[in-house]
Coordinates of C-alpha atoms in Angstrom, one line a residue:
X512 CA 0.0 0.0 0.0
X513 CA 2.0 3.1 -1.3
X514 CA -0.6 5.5 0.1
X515 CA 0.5 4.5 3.7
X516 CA 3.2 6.3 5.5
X517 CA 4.3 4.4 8.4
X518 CA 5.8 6.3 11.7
X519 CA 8.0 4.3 14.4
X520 CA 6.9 5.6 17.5
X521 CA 10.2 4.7 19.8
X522 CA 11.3 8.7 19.9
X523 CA 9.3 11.8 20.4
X524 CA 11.5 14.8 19.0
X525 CA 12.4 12.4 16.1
X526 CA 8.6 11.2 15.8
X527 CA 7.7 14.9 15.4
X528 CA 10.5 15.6 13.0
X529 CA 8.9 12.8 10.6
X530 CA 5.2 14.1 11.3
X531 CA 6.0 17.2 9.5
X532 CA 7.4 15.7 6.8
X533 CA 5.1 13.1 6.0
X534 CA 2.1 14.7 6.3
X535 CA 3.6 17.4 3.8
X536 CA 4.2 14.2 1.3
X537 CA 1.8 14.6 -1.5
X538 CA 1.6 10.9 -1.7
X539 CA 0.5 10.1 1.9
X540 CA -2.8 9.6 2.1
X541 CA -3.1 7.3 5.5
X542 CA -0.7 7.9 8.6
X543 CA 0.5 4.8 10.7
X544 CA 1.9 5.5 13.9
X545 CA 3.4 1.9 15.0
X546 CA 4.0 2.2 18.7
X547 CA 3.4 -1.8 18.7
X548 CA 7.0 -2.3 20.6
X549 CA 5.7 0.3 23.2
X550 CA 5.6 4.0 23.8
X551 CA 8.6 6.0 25.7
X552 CA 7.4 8.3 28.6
X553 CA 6.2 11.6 27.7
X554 CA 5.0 12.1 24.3
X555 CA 3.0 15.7 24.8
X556 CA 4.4 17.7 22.3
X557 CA 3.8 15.3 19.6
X558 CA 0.2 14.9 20.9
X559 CA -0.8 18.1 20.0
X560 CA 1.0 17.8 17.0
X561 CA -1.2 15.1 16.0
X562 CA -4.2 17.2 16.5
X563 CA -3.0 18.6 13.5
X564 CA -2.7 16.5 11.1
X565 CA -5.6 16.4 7.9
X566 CA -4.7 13.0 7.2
X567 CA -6.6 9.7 8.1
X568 CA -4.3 8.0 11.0
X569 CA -4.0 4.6 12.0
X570 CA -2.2 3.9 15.5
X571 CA -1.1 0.7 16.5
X572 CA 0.5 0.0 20.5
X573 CA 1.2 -2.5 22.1
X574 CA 4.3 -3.4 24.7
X575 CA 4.9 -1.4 27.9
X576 CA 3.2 2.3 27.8
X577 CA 2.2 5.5 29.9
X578 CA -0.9 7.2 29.3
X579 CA 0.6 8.3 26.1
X580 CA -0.9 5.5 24.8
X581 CA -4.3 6.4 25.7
X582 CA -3.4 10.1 23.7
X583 CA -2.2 8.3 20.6
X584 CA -5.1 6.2 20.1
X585 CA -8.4 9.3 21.2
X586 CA -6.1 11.0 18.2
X587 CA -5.9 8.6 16.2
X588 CA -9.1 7.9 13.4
X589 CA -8.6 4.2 13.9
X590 CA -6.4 2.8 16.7
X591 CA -4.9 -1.2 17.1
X592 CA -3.9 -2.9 20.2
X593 CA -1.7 -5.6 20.6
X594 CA -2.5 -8.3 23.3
X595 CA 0.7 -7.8 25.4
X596 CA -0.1 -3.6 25.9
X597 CA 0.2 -2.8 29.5
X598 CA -0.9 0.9 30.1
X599 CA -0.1 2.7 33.7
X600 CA -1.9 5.5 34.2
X601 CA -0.8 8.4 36.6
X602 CA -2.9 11.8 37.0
X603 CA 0.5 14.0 36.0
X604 CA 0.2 12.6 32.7
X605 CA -2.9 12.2 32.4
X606 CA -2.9 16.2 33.1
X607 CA 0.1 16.6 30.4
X608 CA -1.4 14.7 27.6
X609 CA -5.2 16.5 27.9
X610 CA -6.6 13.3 28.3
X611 CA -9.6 14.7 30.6
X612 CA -10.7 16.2 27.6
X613 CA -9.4 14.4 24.4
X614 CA -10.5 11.4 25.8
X615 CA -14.3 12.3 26.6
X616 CA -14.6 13.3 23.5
X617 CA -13.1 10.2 21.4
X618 CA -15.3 7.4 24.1
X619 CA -17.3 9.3 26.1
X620 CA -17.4 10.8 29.5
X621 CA -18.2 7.2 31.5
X622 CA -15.7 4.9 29.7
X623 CA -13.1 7.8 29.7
X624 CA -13.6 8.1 33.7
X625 CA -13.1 4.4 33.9
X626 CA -10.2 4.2 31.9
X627 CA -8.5 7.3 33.5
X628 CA -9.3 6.5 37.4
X629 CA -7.7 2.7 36.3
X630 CA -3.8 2.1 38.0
X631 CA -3.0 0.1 35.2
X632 CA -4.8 -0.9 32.1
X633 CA -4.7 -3.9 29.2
X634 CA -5.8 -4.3 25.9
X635 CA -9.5 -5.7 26.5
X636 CA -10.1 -2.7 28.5
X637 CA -9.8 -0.5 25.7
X638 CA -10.9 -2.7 23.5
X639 CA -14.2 -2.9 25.9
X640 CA -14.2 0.7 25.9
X641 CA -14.4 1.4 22.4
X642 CA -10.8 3.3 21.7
X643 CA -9.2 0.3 19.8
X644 CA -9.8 -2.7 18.6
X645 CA -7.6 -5.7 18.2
X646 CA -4.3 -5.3 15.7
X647 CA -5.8 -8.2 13.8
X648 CA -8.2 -5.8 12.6
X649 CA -6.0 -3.4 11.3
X650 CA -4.8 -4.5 7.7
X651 CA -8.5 -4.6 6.1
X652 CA -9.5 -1.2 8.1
X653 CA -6.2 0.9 7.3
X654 CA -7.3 -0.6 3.4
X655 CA -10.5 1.0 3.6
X656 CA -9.0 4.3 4.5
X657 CA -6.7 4.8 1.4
X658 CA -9.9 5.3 -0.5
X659 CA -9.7 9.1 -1.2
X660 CA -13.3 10.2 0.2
X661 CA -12.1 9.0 3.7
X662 CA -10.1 12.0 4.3
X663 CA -13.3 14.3 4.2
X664 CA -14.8 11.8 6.2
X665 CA -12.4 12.0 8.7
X666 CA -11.9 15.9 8.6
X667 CA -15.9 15.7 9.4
X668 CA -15.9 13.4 12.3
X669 CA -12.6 15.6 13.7
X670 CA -14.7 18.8 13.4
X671 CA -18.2 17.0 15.0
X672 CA -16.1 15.9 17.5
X673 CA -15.0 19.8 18.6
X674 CA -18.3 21.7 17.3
X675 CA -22.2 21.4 17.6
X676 CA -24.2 19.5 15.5
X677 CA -25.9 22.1 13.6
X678 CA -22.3 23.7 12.6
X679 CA -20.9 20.0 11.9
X680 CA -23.7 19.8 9.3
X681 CA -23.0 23.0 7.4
X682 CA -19.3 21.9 7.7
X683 CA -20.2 18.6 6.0
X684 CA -22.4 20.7 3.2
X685 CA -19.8 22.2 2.7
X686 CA -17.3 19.1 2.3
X687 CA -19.9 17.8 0.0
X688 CA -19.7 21.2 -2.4
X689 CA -15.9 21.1 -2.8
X690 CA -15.1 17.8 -3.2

């Protein structure tokens, strides 16, 4: 699949260095950010970067993770979880990462309290939740969004997510009349 960039995740500054270049690729149409091997602590800064992006992106973690894991997959359009993921969750990150509000947003407010008043989370729980789905999902769904009317799909979920419906309908109108 040549329309699919795919994005390491195993270093934040150099993570973000190769978010601003492939999402200014002509020839990316779907972003995969693998953090399948785990996350490193932290992550922030490329969080709000991903808020960003226009593209379609697909998010894949697995391995041993902080709440940046949680961040990377309410961001993401579709997110993966490998079986062996084991997410801790502490409020300080939690805090960093906006996840009291990111998260609400991409679940809703009861599975996001669940998931963020949790010590320590696995991949069924999110599963359960509704904020990934099982990696063996992924090649099929990550297919389906290289077809070139997912990305104004996409942009009109992002914009539903942060406006009220009667706005997210002219915003879709207007999707419709330019493309």
């Amino acid at each position: 699949m040549p329309d699919v960039a795919t994005l390491k995740l195993t270093d934040w500054s150099e993570a973000a260095k190769a978010l601003r270049g492939l999402t200014r690729d002509p020839g990316t149409t779907v972003l995969h950010l693998d953090g399948s091997g785990g996350l490193p602590a932290g992550g922030a800064h490329f969080v709000r970067q991903l808020d960003s992006v226009a593209l379609p992106v697909v998010a894949t973690v697995g391995g041993e993770c902080d709440a940046a894991a949680l961040a990377i997959l309410a961001g993401a359009t579709l997110g993966f979880v490998t079986d062996d993921l084991a997410v801790s969750v502490h409020a300080a990150d939690v805090l960093a990462l906006g996840l009291t509000s990111s998260l609400p947003a991409a679940i809703g407010a009861a599975p996001a309290r669940s998931l963020l008043l949790s010590a320590a989370l696995g991949a069924a729980a999110l599963v359960r939740s509704g904020l990934a789905r099982p990696a063996e999902d992924a090649i099929g769904m990550i297919h389906r969004l290289t077809d070139p009317t997912a990305t104004s799909l996409v942009r009109s979920l992002r914009f539903a997510a942060r406006s009220t419906p009667a706005r997210a309908r002219e915003f879709d109108a207007e999707l419709r009349r330019i493309g």
